[in-house]
Amino acid sequence: MADHDPTCNPMQSLLLQESEETPKNEQPSSMQTGSVQDDYKNFDIVRATQYGVFPRVRELVEAGFDVNQMDKENVSLLHWAAINNRIDIVKYFIAKGAVVDRLGGDLNSTPLHWATRQGHLNMVVLLIAYGADPSVRDGEGYSCIHLAAQFGHTAIVAYLIAKGQDVDLPDKTGMTAVMWAAYRVFGYDPVRLLLTFGASVNKADKFHGNTALHWACQTGNHVCVKMLLDAGADLNILNSKGQSALDVAISAQNMELAKRLRLVRYEQGLDIKHPLQSFTTNKKVRKYVGYIFPFLALFAIGWIPEMGASLTFKLLLAVPSVFIWRVCVSLFFDESMNHVMPVAVYLATKFWMYFTWVFYLMQYVESRSANVIFILNTMLLTYNFFRAWHTDPGFLKSNREDKVKTILELAESQTLTLTQFCSTCLIRRPMRSKHCAICNRCVAKFDHHCPWIDNCVGAHNHKYFLGYLFFLMGMIGWCLYGCSLYLQHNCTLDIYEDGITGVVYKIFKSSPWVGWIGLNALGHMIWVTALFCCQIYQVSWLGMTTNERLNAARYFYQQRLMGGDGYDHSHGHGGHSHDGEDDHSKHKPPKITSPFHRGVVKNLVDVLDLRCCGLCRPSAIDWTSAYSLDQESKGRVRQIFNANRENYQMV
């Protein structure tokens, strides 16, 4: 691959990092002191362009310097301005007649190529607006979309595709952007974005015959391998050496990746291991097994000891039960079961708790009102569970036309960042939203993905989730209450005389089934109560979602300087103050607060959407389209999007 890797022939440049941002049309801060400040008027035009000294550039051009003149390295002034992100100087050069698509440098590339390599989205947008052609290939045969994919500049990839670039455009060797990203970028993006735009996963390059999956396997890029497999990559395609993706992983001695590929081949029926494979790998069959298994397992564990048979007979039943369990786990259980099992366990536990209540416990509850309350609690629990399970939590929707329009608007307004743009759904993210990796959708006012309801908790079903937890505690509490009444009538328990082990022995001797159900109820009560209290604390006391609380550092609208004006003005300045003092000595760490906090009672009213015939007024914010804070909150928190990076490319 070395003969085709662009990193083997880099432009001869040195990246100099400046500690402070440079205001437009002014020299860098490092030039404001000492001899450099005295000498900037003696800069030649190349150096003045690199440092962004606009007055000196204008002085030299007005004196007659040709803006299209190439320097000794065959590089134009527009190249130097583009790679250093000098917006005003680029505009000035183009106004003076600079050729936008001039080829130059060791790689024989255009200024647009240089800006793309550095990831300067605002410069890319500007040059294309002035007529730069992103499909032009440089000396190595790369167009801009290939360079953006190689260097992981997802926002630029999105913008180029939105401007009409072919997502499967090949370079001179036939490699597409998704191939380069799978080979070079060890992360979700830009591969995820390219796949969302419909990039082909089964195209092969002309030189090696590799698909994107081959390239990802060659470098051990596990993240991209998973995404490509999920997108339907063909595992049977052979490269020019006759190797499949599995063969490439084995030759790279990546046994973990080879194991994953063998498992996928088995699930797809490509490698036959046993005659029932087509049945055991069927997704519908696996789902049904996942739902049925907890019902049978909970029943077997409690009912076999409950039987009035001999111990020998019980053991004879237990042995095949364990064998069946092991066979089911080995044949049907995989990673997808992690999303099915929790809700299946809940349904099974709930079913057997109600079974126990009707056939074991209800006869000991003498109060008719208690049974009525139990039935009412059951109805409310069932209602809230099914609403939380099947209600759209606030999935964000958009068609392709809207997605392209959004990308163009965000890029041209310099706000196309992954904090505001979802590279999978290709939509602008409203505040408080997040992409759920399990549902593969963006969710408005995302709280978390709950395996116990097999759904996300978001803007539209959060109140049902809280109701589900509350009434589930009630159901479990009634079950524990019934178990205690049963034990009071069927055995005598004395913790002081029997001790803990003695009490446990008497409970399970009296009725192993009731003891087993009571133990399950106690275990569920612990996590349900903890989760409910945590939820109430977050939504009412903090005014936050679970996602915001766990990832507070990611969201600018939650960070305020303690005792400050709500924003750290040293952002983007490398941690140095303008007067040379350390900012850390003057500012305290940011305090995490929620700008949506309206008070404990109002927060709860908002989440539960309580109206009470107009007595309560919940917030009317539509979280599917809330992209900015209100004016009051804007005064407290601010953010700089896509701040310029002061990279000075020097020879």
XYZ file of C-alpha atoms in Angstrom:
651
model
C 0.000 0.000 0.000
C 2.998 2.259 0.529
C 3.269 2.918 -3.176
C -0.240 4.349 -3.104
C -0.349 6.099 0.260
C -0.449 9.896 -0.026
C 1.441 10.208 3.230
C 4.530 8.901 1.419
C 4.756 12.082 -0.674
C 3.643 14.961 1.571
C 3.876 18.617 0.743
C 7.054 20.065 2.186
C 5.600 22.250 4.888
C 6.000 22.898 8.581
C 2.985 23.392 10.828
C 3.494 26.232 13.261
C 0.880 26.592 16.020
C 0.186 30.059 17.364
C -1.065 30.292 20.923
C -3.687 32.943 20.209
C -6.260 33.547 17.510
C -5.449 36.385 15.121
C -8.092 39.036 14.520
C -8.965 39.508 10.873
C -6.563 41.654 8.854
C -4.048 41.862 11.698
C -0.705 40.205 12.290
C -0.393 37.230 14.693
C -0.022 38.030 18.361
C 3.522 36.661 18.340
C 4.430 39.508 15.989
C 3.196 42.163 18.347
C 6.368 42.191 20.437
C 10.107 42.370 19.821
C 11.929 42.368 16.514
C 9.181 40.552 14.613
C 6.860 43.516 15.104
C 9.576 45.793 13.743
C 10.288 43.540 10.756
C 6.789 42.698 9.467
C 6.942 45.642 7.077
C 9.940 43.945 5.476
C 8.057 40.655 4.861
C 7.949 39.456 1.291
C 4.479 38.757 -0.050
C 4.646 34.986 0.575
C 5.463 35.383 4.229
C 2.938 38.180 4.648
C 0.295 35.902 3.127
C 1.248 32.998 5.394
C 1.002 35.153 8.517
C -2.099 36.976 7.360
C -0.567 40.452 7.368
C -3.216 41.948 5.111
C -1.872 45.548 5.029
C 1.540 44.316 3.812
C -0.087 42.026 1.211
C -2.191 44.874 -0.124
C 0.799 47.207 -0.175
C 2.845 44.790 -2.293
C 0.018 43.971 -4.703
C -0.831 47.637 -5.165
C 2.852 48.210 -5.890
C 2.529 45.895 -8.894
C 3.138 42.322 -7.672
C 1.329 39.755 -9.870
C -1.010 37.663 -7.674
C -0.645 34.728 -10.106
C 3.146 34.668 -9.902
C 4.480 31.321 -8.606
C 7.251 31.200 -6.006
C 10.426 29.144 -6.265
C 8.540 26.044 -5.124
C 5.927 26.490 -7.852
C 3.295 27.530 -5.312
C 0.919 30.432 -5.847
C -0.088 33.047 -3.302
C -3.635 31.662 -3.338
C -2.266 28.278 -2.214
C -0.556 29.864 0.798
C -3.620 31.891 1.700
C -5.902 28.851 1.389
C -3.789 26.499 3.492
C -3.462 29.128 6.229
C -7.188 29.915 6.124
C -6.730 33.598 5.269
C -10.274 34.413 4.210
C -9.863 38.141 3.556
C -6.606 37.678 1.663
C -8.152 34.988 -0.551
C -11.042 37.308 -1.388
C -8.569 40.065 -2.190
C -6.405 37.855 -4.424
C -9.419 36.581 -6.368
C -10.676 40.135 -6.773
C -7.260 40.949 -8.247
C -7.562 38.111 -10.784
C -5.982 35.128 -9.051
C -6.675 31.808 -10.843
C -8.809 29.740 -8.473
C -7.875 26.291 -9.816
C -4.155 26.955 -10.349
C -2.107 23.757 -9.964
C 1.102 23.973 -7.967
C 3.360 22.490 -5.331
C 4.995 19.064 -5.137
C 1.606 17.355 -5.403
C 0.461 19.538 -8.328
C -2.758 20.407 -6.527
C -5.106 23.381 -6.367
C -5.672 25.770 -3.443
C -8.910 23.877 -2.811
C -6.905 20.674 -2.328
C -4.648 22.460 0.169
C -7.589 23.822 2.155
C -9.260 20.399 2.143
C -6.151 18.663 3.502
C -6.075 21.094 6.418
C -9.803 20.747 7.081
C -10.651 24.426 6.579
C -14.367 24.124 5.833
C -14.924 27.877 5.603
C -12.120 28.161 3.054
C -13.529 25.247 1.032
C -16.941 26.923 0.986
C -15.388 30.228 -0.093
C -13.271 28.773 -2.901
C -16.166 26.747 -4.305
C -18.325 29.880 -4.174
C -15.669 31.586 -6.328
C -15.784 28.763 -8.865
C -13.203 26.250 -7.639
C -13.835 22.766 -9.070
C -13.710 20.048 -6.340
C -13.583 17.283 -8.974
C -10.146 18.371 -10.247
C -7.534 15.698 -9.468
C -4.100 16.494 -8.106
C -0.829 14.898 -9.165
C -1.635 11.732 -7.199
C -5.047 11.397 -8.783
C -7.120 12.543 -5.799
C -10.063 14.886 -5.940
C -11.106 16.823 -2.853
C -13.598 14.206 -1.619
C -10.789 11.636 -1.458
C -8.562 13.964 0.537
C -11.374 14.896 2.930
C -12.113 11.197 3.501
C -8.434 10.320 4.004
C -7.947 12.975 6.662
C -11.302 12.425 8.380
C -12.800 15.833 7.595
C -16.429 14.702 7.788
C -17.968 18.159 7.469
C -16.097 18.793 4.218
C -17.130 15.377 2.863
C -20.769 16.213 3.611
C -20.482 19.620 1.963
C -18.834 18.260 -1.189
C -21.540 15.605 -1.625
C -24.248 18.210 -1.016
C -22.638 20.313 -3.767
C -23.050 17.429 -6.206
C -19.877 15.356 -5.886
C -20.399 11.648 -6.620
C -20.188 9.691 -3.364
C -18.541 6.813 -5.300
C -16.161 8.978 -7.356
C -12.984 6.890 -7.927
C -9.436 8.199 -7.855
C -6.931 7.177 -10.522
C -6.566 3.684 -8.986
C -10.304 3.203 -8.507
C -10.413 3.867 -4.770
C -13.524 5.650 -3.536
C -13.940 7.921 -0.530
C -15.417 5.143 1.622
C -12.410 2.925 0.828
C -9.995 5.653 1.907
C -11.962 6.387 5.062
C -12.138 2.692 5.976
C -8.381 2.401 5.471
C -7.227 5.624 7.110
C -9.797 6.819 9.670
C -10.285 4.786 12.858
C -13.668 6.119 13.859
C -17.320 6.219 12.891
C -16.999 9.194 10.578
C -16.777 9.859 7.706
C -17.578 6.202 6.836
C -20.953 6.462 8.556
C -21.824 9.619 6.622
C -20.740 8.123 3.292
C -22.833 5.000 3.900
C -25.842 7.142 4.743
C -25.392 8.922 1.414
C -25.479 5.524 -0.309
C -21.800 4.796 -0.896
C -21.266 1.361 -2.448
C -19.672 -1.113 -0.036
C -18.922 -3.744 -2.685
C -16.979 -1.714 -5.255
C -13.353 -2.761 -5.650
C -10.380 -0.624 -6.615
C -8.581 -1.292 -9.903
C -5.062 -1.699 -8.501
C -5.543 -4.183 -5.622
C -9.117 -5.365 -6.207
C -9.945 -4.519 -2.590
C -13.350 -3.437 -1.353
C -13.764 -1.044 1.570
C -14.094 -4.115 3.826
C -10.746 -5.458 2.606
C -9.067 -2.125 3.413
C -10.657 -1.959 6.862
C -9.526 -5.538 7.603
C -5.986 -4.778 6.429
C -5.574 -2.062 9.065
C -7.714 -3.729 11.749
C -10.336 -0.996 11.689
C -12.968 -2.778 13.821
C -15.377 0.164 13.931
C -15.536 0.466 10.163
C -15.730 -3.306 9.694
C -18.875 -3.412 11.828
C -20.484 -0.523 9.936
C -19.635 -2.064 6.564
C -21.029 -5.442 7.599
C -24.209 -3.788 8.853
C -24.447 -2.024 5.486
C -24.401 -5.373 3.661
C -20.778 -5.775 2.599
C -20.250 -9.005 0.630
C -17.901 -11.368 2.450
C -17.326 -13.533 -0.632
C -15.665 -10.885 -2.833
C -12.030 -11.770 -3.600
C -9.293 -9.236 -4.318
C -6.602 -9.513 -6.997
C -4.677 -11.944 -4.749
C -7.718 -14.183 -4.393
C -8.274 -13.158 -0.756
C -11.594 -12.592 0.932
C -11.967 -10.080 3.777
C -11.516 -12.982 6.237
C -8.277 -14.004 4.501
C -6.986 -10.424 4.747
C -7.754 -10.330 8.478
C -5.957 -13.656 8.985
C -2.926 -12.534 6.963
C -2.804 -9.387 9.118
C -2.805 -11.701 12.176
C -5.864 -9.972 13.582
C -7.532 -12.968 15.237
C -10.218 -10.947 16.988
C -11.378 -9.488 13.684
C -11.163 -12.902 12.024
C -13.396 -14.330 14.755
C -16.002 -11.619 14.119
C -15.950 -12.274 10.371
C -16.304 -16.037 10.887
C -19.332 -15.411 13.102
C -20.950 -13.176 10.471
C -20.242 -15.761 7.769
C -21.897 -18.385 9.963
C -24.939 -16.186 10.583
C -25.265 -15.505 6.847
C -25.072 -19.217 6.085
C -21.826 -18.912 4.125
C -20.026 -21.463 6.299
C -22.186 -24.499 7.177
C -21.538 -25.933 10.638
C -24.666 -28.008 11.372
C -27.890 -29.017 9.575
C -30.122 -26.728 11.684
C -28.082 -23.620 10.896
C -30.726 -22.033 8.637
C -33.186 -22.327 11.521
C -30.928 -21.161 14.364
C -29.607 -18.140 12.436
C -33.056 -16.915 11.391
C -33.594 -13.493 13.004
C -37.309 -14.024 13.610
C -36.699 -17.389 15.239
C -34.009 -15.890 17.464
C -36.339 -13.101 18.520
C -39.116 -15.550 19.418
C -36.658 -17.695 21.376
C -35.441 -14.581 23.185
C -38.970 -13.720 24.305
C -40.016 -17.272 25.249
C -36.814 -18.351 26.999
C -37.200 -16.186 30.184
C -40.764 -17.455 30.727
C -39.602 -21.071 30.674
C -36.398 -20.421 32.628
C -38.153 -18.584 35.484
C -40.814 -21.293 35.594
C -38.317 -24.164 35.649
C -36.152 -22.626 38.391
C -39.150 -22.089 40.685
C -41.429 -24.986 39.791
C -39.028 -27.952 39.846
C -38.190 -27.405 43.565
C -41.921 -26.770 44.231
C -42.965 -30.179 42.900
C -44.047 -32.819 45.424
C -41.765 -35.433 43.841
C -38.621 -37.014 45.220
C -35.268 -35.262 45.160
C -33.991 -37.781 42.609
C -36.812 -36.998 40.205
C -36.229 -33.254 40.617
C -32.548 -33.718 39.767
C -33.495 -35.787 36.715
C -35.607 -32.846 35.545
C -32.945 -30.256 36.408
C -30.171 -31.923 34.377
C -31.979 -31.822 30.991
C -33.228 -28.314 31.815
C -29.635 -27.109 32.219
C -28.650 -28.941 29.028
C -31.487 -27.277 27.075
C -30.436 -23.894 28.489
C -26.838 -24.385 27.331
C -27.926 -25.512 23.863
C -30.269 -22.515 23.444
C -27.559 -20.090 24.518
C -24.986 -21.548 22.126
C -27.344 -21.754 19.135
C -29.613 -18.732 19.428
C -27.994 -16.104 21.633
C -25.796 -13.382 20.137
C -25.294 -9.622 20.541
C -28.802 -8.877 19.231
C -30.257 -10.682 22.260
C -29.003 -7.861 24.481
C -31.859 -5.720 23.130
C -34.523 -8.427 23.498
C -33.720 -10.104 26.806
C -34.339 -7.219 29.269
C -37.909 -6.545 28.108
C -38.509 -10.303 27.840
C -37.268 -10.803 31.412
C -39.560 -7.992 32.586
C -42.602 -9.504 30.855
C -41.809 -12.986 32.171
C -41.243 -11.762 35.734
C -44.437 -9.734 35.648
C -46.437 -12.697 34.303
C -45.245 -15.107 36.983
C -45.738 -12.484 39.709
C -49.382 -12.136 38.679
C -49.688 -15.922 38.462
C -48.351 -16.167 41.996
C -50.700 -13.432 43.203
C -53.786 -15.179 41.819
C -52.971 -18.774 42.819
C -50.890 -18.283 45.985
C -51.256 -14.855 47.566
C -54.655 -13.307 46.870
C -56.458 -15.598 49.289
C -54.487 -14.100 52.171
C -55.399 -10.506 51.284
C -58.707 -10.004 53.085
C -59.204 -6.324 52.242
C -61.404 -5.820 49.171
C -60.113 -2.262 48.733
C -56.559 -3.620 48.618
C -57.477 -5.896 45.708
C -59.228 -3.029 43.931
C -56.115 -0.846 44.290
C -54.000 -3.724 43.005
C -56.185 -4.085 39.900
C -56.122 -0.314 39.313
C -52.319 -0.285 39.677
C -52.128 -3.165 37.194
C -54.172 -1.285 34.599
C -52.080 1.878 34.966
C -48.824 -0.104 34.831
C -49.880 -1.907 31.658
C -50.978 1.339 30.012
C -47.779 3.232 30.808
C -45.561 0.294 29.842
C -47.120 -0.132 26.406
C -47.104 3.616 25.776
C -43.424 3.854 26.785
C -42.653 0.740 24.703
C -44.458 1.665 21.492
C -44.674 5.473 21.505
C -42.366 7.353 19.140
C -39.933 8.927 21.631
C -39.286 11.860 19.277
C -37.446 10.413 16.288
C -36.288 13.204 13.981
C -37.310 12.809 10.365
C -36.069 14.374 7.141
C -36.010 13.600 3.404
C -32.933 13.730 1.168
C -33.756 17.184 -0.197
C -34.010 18.613 3.301
C -30.782 16.876 4.323
C -28.808 18.398 1.443
C -30.333 21.808 2.135
C -29.389 21.545 5.806
C -25.789 20.649 4.999
C -25.416 23.575 2.636
C -26.973 26.025 5.092
C -24.813 24.873 8.006
C -21.619 24.819 5.938
C -22.173 28.252 4.443
C -23.013 29.695 7.864
C -19.881 28.031 9.303
C -21.801 25.894 11.818
C -21.431 22.481 10.177
C -19.874 20.639 13.123
C -20.634 17.168 14.480
C -21.990 18.792 17.641
C -24.811 20.272 15.556
C -24.997 17.817 12.675
C -25.691 14.073 12.755
C -23.533 12.255 10.230
C -25.891 9.259 10.204
C -29.302 10.912 9.914
C -27.832 13.864 7.972
C -29.921 16.365 9.881
C -29.277 19.378 12.042
C -29.435 18.322 15.650
C -31.861 20.230 17.862
C -30.650 21.046 21.346
C -30.915 18.178 23.845
C -31.136 15.622 21.024
C -28.780 12.715 20.452
C -28.311 9.885 17.988
C -29.160 6.511 19.512
C -26.743 3.859 18.292
C -29.235 1.074 19.055
C -32.280 2.595 17.320
C -29.997 4.244 14.719
C -32.145 7.379 14.875
C -31.791 10.851 16.360
C -34.139 11.421 19.295
C -35.469 14.791 20.466
C -34.713 15.557 24.131
C -32.908 12.233 24.394
C -32.716 10.807 27.915
C -31.407 7.276 27.356
C -32.141 4.030 25.557
C -33.890 1.762 28.037
C -33.535 -1.999 27.455
C -36.473 -2.648 29.817
C -38.879 -1.062 27.318
C -36.754 -1.771 24.211
C -37.114 1.858 23.194
C -35.519 5.250 23.639
C -36.788 7.602 26.318
C -37.278 11.024 24.774
C -39.517 14.046 24.461
C -42.710 12.143 23.644
C -42.586 9.151 25.990
C -40.612 10.322 29.021
C -43.786 10.810 31.064
C -44.931 7.268 30.271
C -41.542 5.920 31.294
C -41.801 7.655 34.670
C -45.348 6.323 35.060
C -44.114 2.842 34.161
C -41.435 2.969 36.878
C -43.845 4.351 39.489
C -46.587 1.772 38.974
C -44.011 -1.004 38.560
C -42.826 -0.176 42.073
C -46.452 -0.459 43.166
C -46.881 -3.873 41.545
C -43.647 -5.205 43.035
C -44.618 -3.756 46.419
C -47.964 -5.576 46.308
C -46.178 -8.794 45.369
C -43.795 -8.483 48.317
C -46.731 -7.654 50.578
C -48.579 -10.772 49.399
C -45.477 -12.928 49.914
C -45.131 -11.644 53.478
C -48.799 -12.520 54.210
C -48.297 -15.980 52.735
C -45.245 -16.636 54.907
C -46.994 -15.352 58.038
C -49.719 -17.963 57.545
C -47.486 -20.877 56.518
C -44.310 -20.635 58.589
C -42.941 -18.983 61.691
C -39.928 -16.743 61.111
C -37.709 -15.424 63.889
C -34.527 -13.723 62.768
C -33.060 -13.796 66.287
C -33.528 -17.546 66.762
C -33.101 -18.790 63.188
C -30.605 -16.305 61.828
C -30.545 -15.214 58.212
C -29.757 -18.657 56.804
C -32.460 -20.229 58.947
C -35.062 -17.741 57.772
C -34.113 -18.305 54.130
C -34.290 -22.072 54.644
C -37.781 -21.855 56.182
C -39.043 -19.583 53.385
C -37.931 -21.901 50.614
C -38.997 -24.997 52.545
C -42.491 -23.556 52.965
C -42.813 -22.800 49.221
C -39.822 -22.708 46.892
C -42.026 -21.047 44.270
C -43.139 -18.187 46.539
C -39.576 -17.786 47.789
C -38.267 -17.635 44.216
C -40.878 -15.080 43.118
C -40.284 -13.006 46.272
C -36.530 -13.021 45.589
C -37.149 -11.815 42.024
C -39.506 -9.128 43.285
C -36.920 -7.912 45.798
C -34.209 -7.736 43.128
C -36.436 -5.796 40.730
C -37.575 -3.448 43.501
C -33.958 -2.387 44.128
C -33.162 -1.314 40.555
C -36.617 0.102 39.836
C -36.590 2.279 42.967
C -33.033 3.455 42.295
C -33.852 4.299 38.674
C -37.087 6.102 39.569
C -35.430 8.219 42.277
C -32.562 9.074 39.913
C -34.993 10.069 37.172
C -37.074 12.278 39.471
C -33.942 13.927 40.864
C -32.627 14.697 37.371
C -35.799 15.968 35.736
C -37.135 17.974 38.693
C -34.168 19.042 40.828
C -31.542 19.443 38.067
C -33.726 20.073 35.009
C -31.508 17.694 32.992
C -31.854 14.481 31.055
C -29.698 11.453 31.823
C -27.664 12.112 28.680
C -27.033 15.738 29.646
C -25.976 14.773 33.139
C -23.553 12.064 32.012
C -22.136 14.075 29.084
C -22.403 17.598 30.478
C -18.979 18.609 29.135
C -20.172 18.104 25.550
C -22.995 20.622 25.707
C -22.026 24.281 25.647
C -25.392 25.468 26.955
C -24.818 23.748 30.317
C -21.410 25.232 31.136
C -21.052 28.471 33.059
C -18.010 29.980 34.728
C -18.510 30.221 38.459
C -18.844 33.906 39.145
C -18.324 34.765 35.458
C -20.522 35.861 32.598
C -21.256 32.358 31.409
C -18.486 31.874 28.882
C -14.754 31.366 28.972
C -13.368 34.064 26.723
C -10.033 32.287 26.469
C -11.724 29.576 24.374
C -9.548 28.810 21.399
C -6.589 30.821 22.707
C -4.511 27.967 23.926
C -5.109 28.807 27.580
C -3.134 32.057 27.541
C -4.389 35.514 28.371
C -3.724 38.510 26.180
C -1.642 40.174 28.836
C 0.572 37.148 29.332
C -0.990 35.974 32.604
C -2.294 32.439 33.022
C -6.069 32.402 32.610
C -6.330 29.515 35.062
C -5.283 31.868 37.837
C -8.199 34.177 37.069
C -11.027 31.749 36.220
C -12.573 28.920 38.151
C -13.639 25.642 36.528
C -16.997 25.790 34.731
C -20.084 24.980 36.712
C -22.550 22.620 35.070
C -26.070 24.032 35.098
C -29.167 23.630 32.961
C -30.570 26.713 31.212
C -33.896 24.865 31.039
C -34.308 24.677 34.831
C -37.665 26.323 35.739
C -37.898 25.180 39.343
C -38.591 21.795 40.892
C -42.378 21.854 40.470
C -42.400 23.400 36.991
C -39.729 20.965 35.791
C -41.917 18.064 36.868
C -44.966 19.656 35.248
C -43.005 20.022 31.994
C -41.889 16.381 31.882
C -45.248 14.936 32.881
C -47.083 17.434 30.640
C -49.568 18.166 33.431
C -52.307 20.658 32.639
C -55.074 20.007 35.214
C -57.745 21.914 33.286
C -55.420 24.851 32.711
C -54.160 25.138 36.316
C -50.711 23.940 35.232
C -48.857 25.336 32.239
C -46.111 23.048 30.963
C -43.425 24.444 28.679
C -44.556 24.627 25.052
C -41.083 24.102 23.543
C -41.049 21.759 20.562
C -37.812 19.847 21.141
C -37.812 18.473 17.597
C -37.070 21.956 16.249
C -35.376 23.825 19.125
C -31.950 24.820 17.806
C -31.031 27.784 20.023
C -31.548 29.068 23.524
C -34.046 31.813 24.260
C -32.775 35.370 24.558
C -32.504 35.183 28.322
C -30.362 32.065 28.191
C -28.275 33.401 25.311
C -27.032 36.125 27.605
C -25.609 33.500 29.916
C -23.994 31.025 27.533
C -22.334 31.420 24.171
C -20.375 29.266 21.781
C -17.976 29.843 18.922
C -18.637 27.459 16.063
C -15.864 26.283 13.785
C -13.305 28.710 15.210
C -10.406 29.326 12.856
C -7.305 27.287 13.540
C -4.184 29.395 13.226
C -1.985 26.943 11.332
C 0.929 28.670 9.615
C 2.328 26.570 6.767
C 5.963 27.518 6.387
C 8.833 26.107 4.351
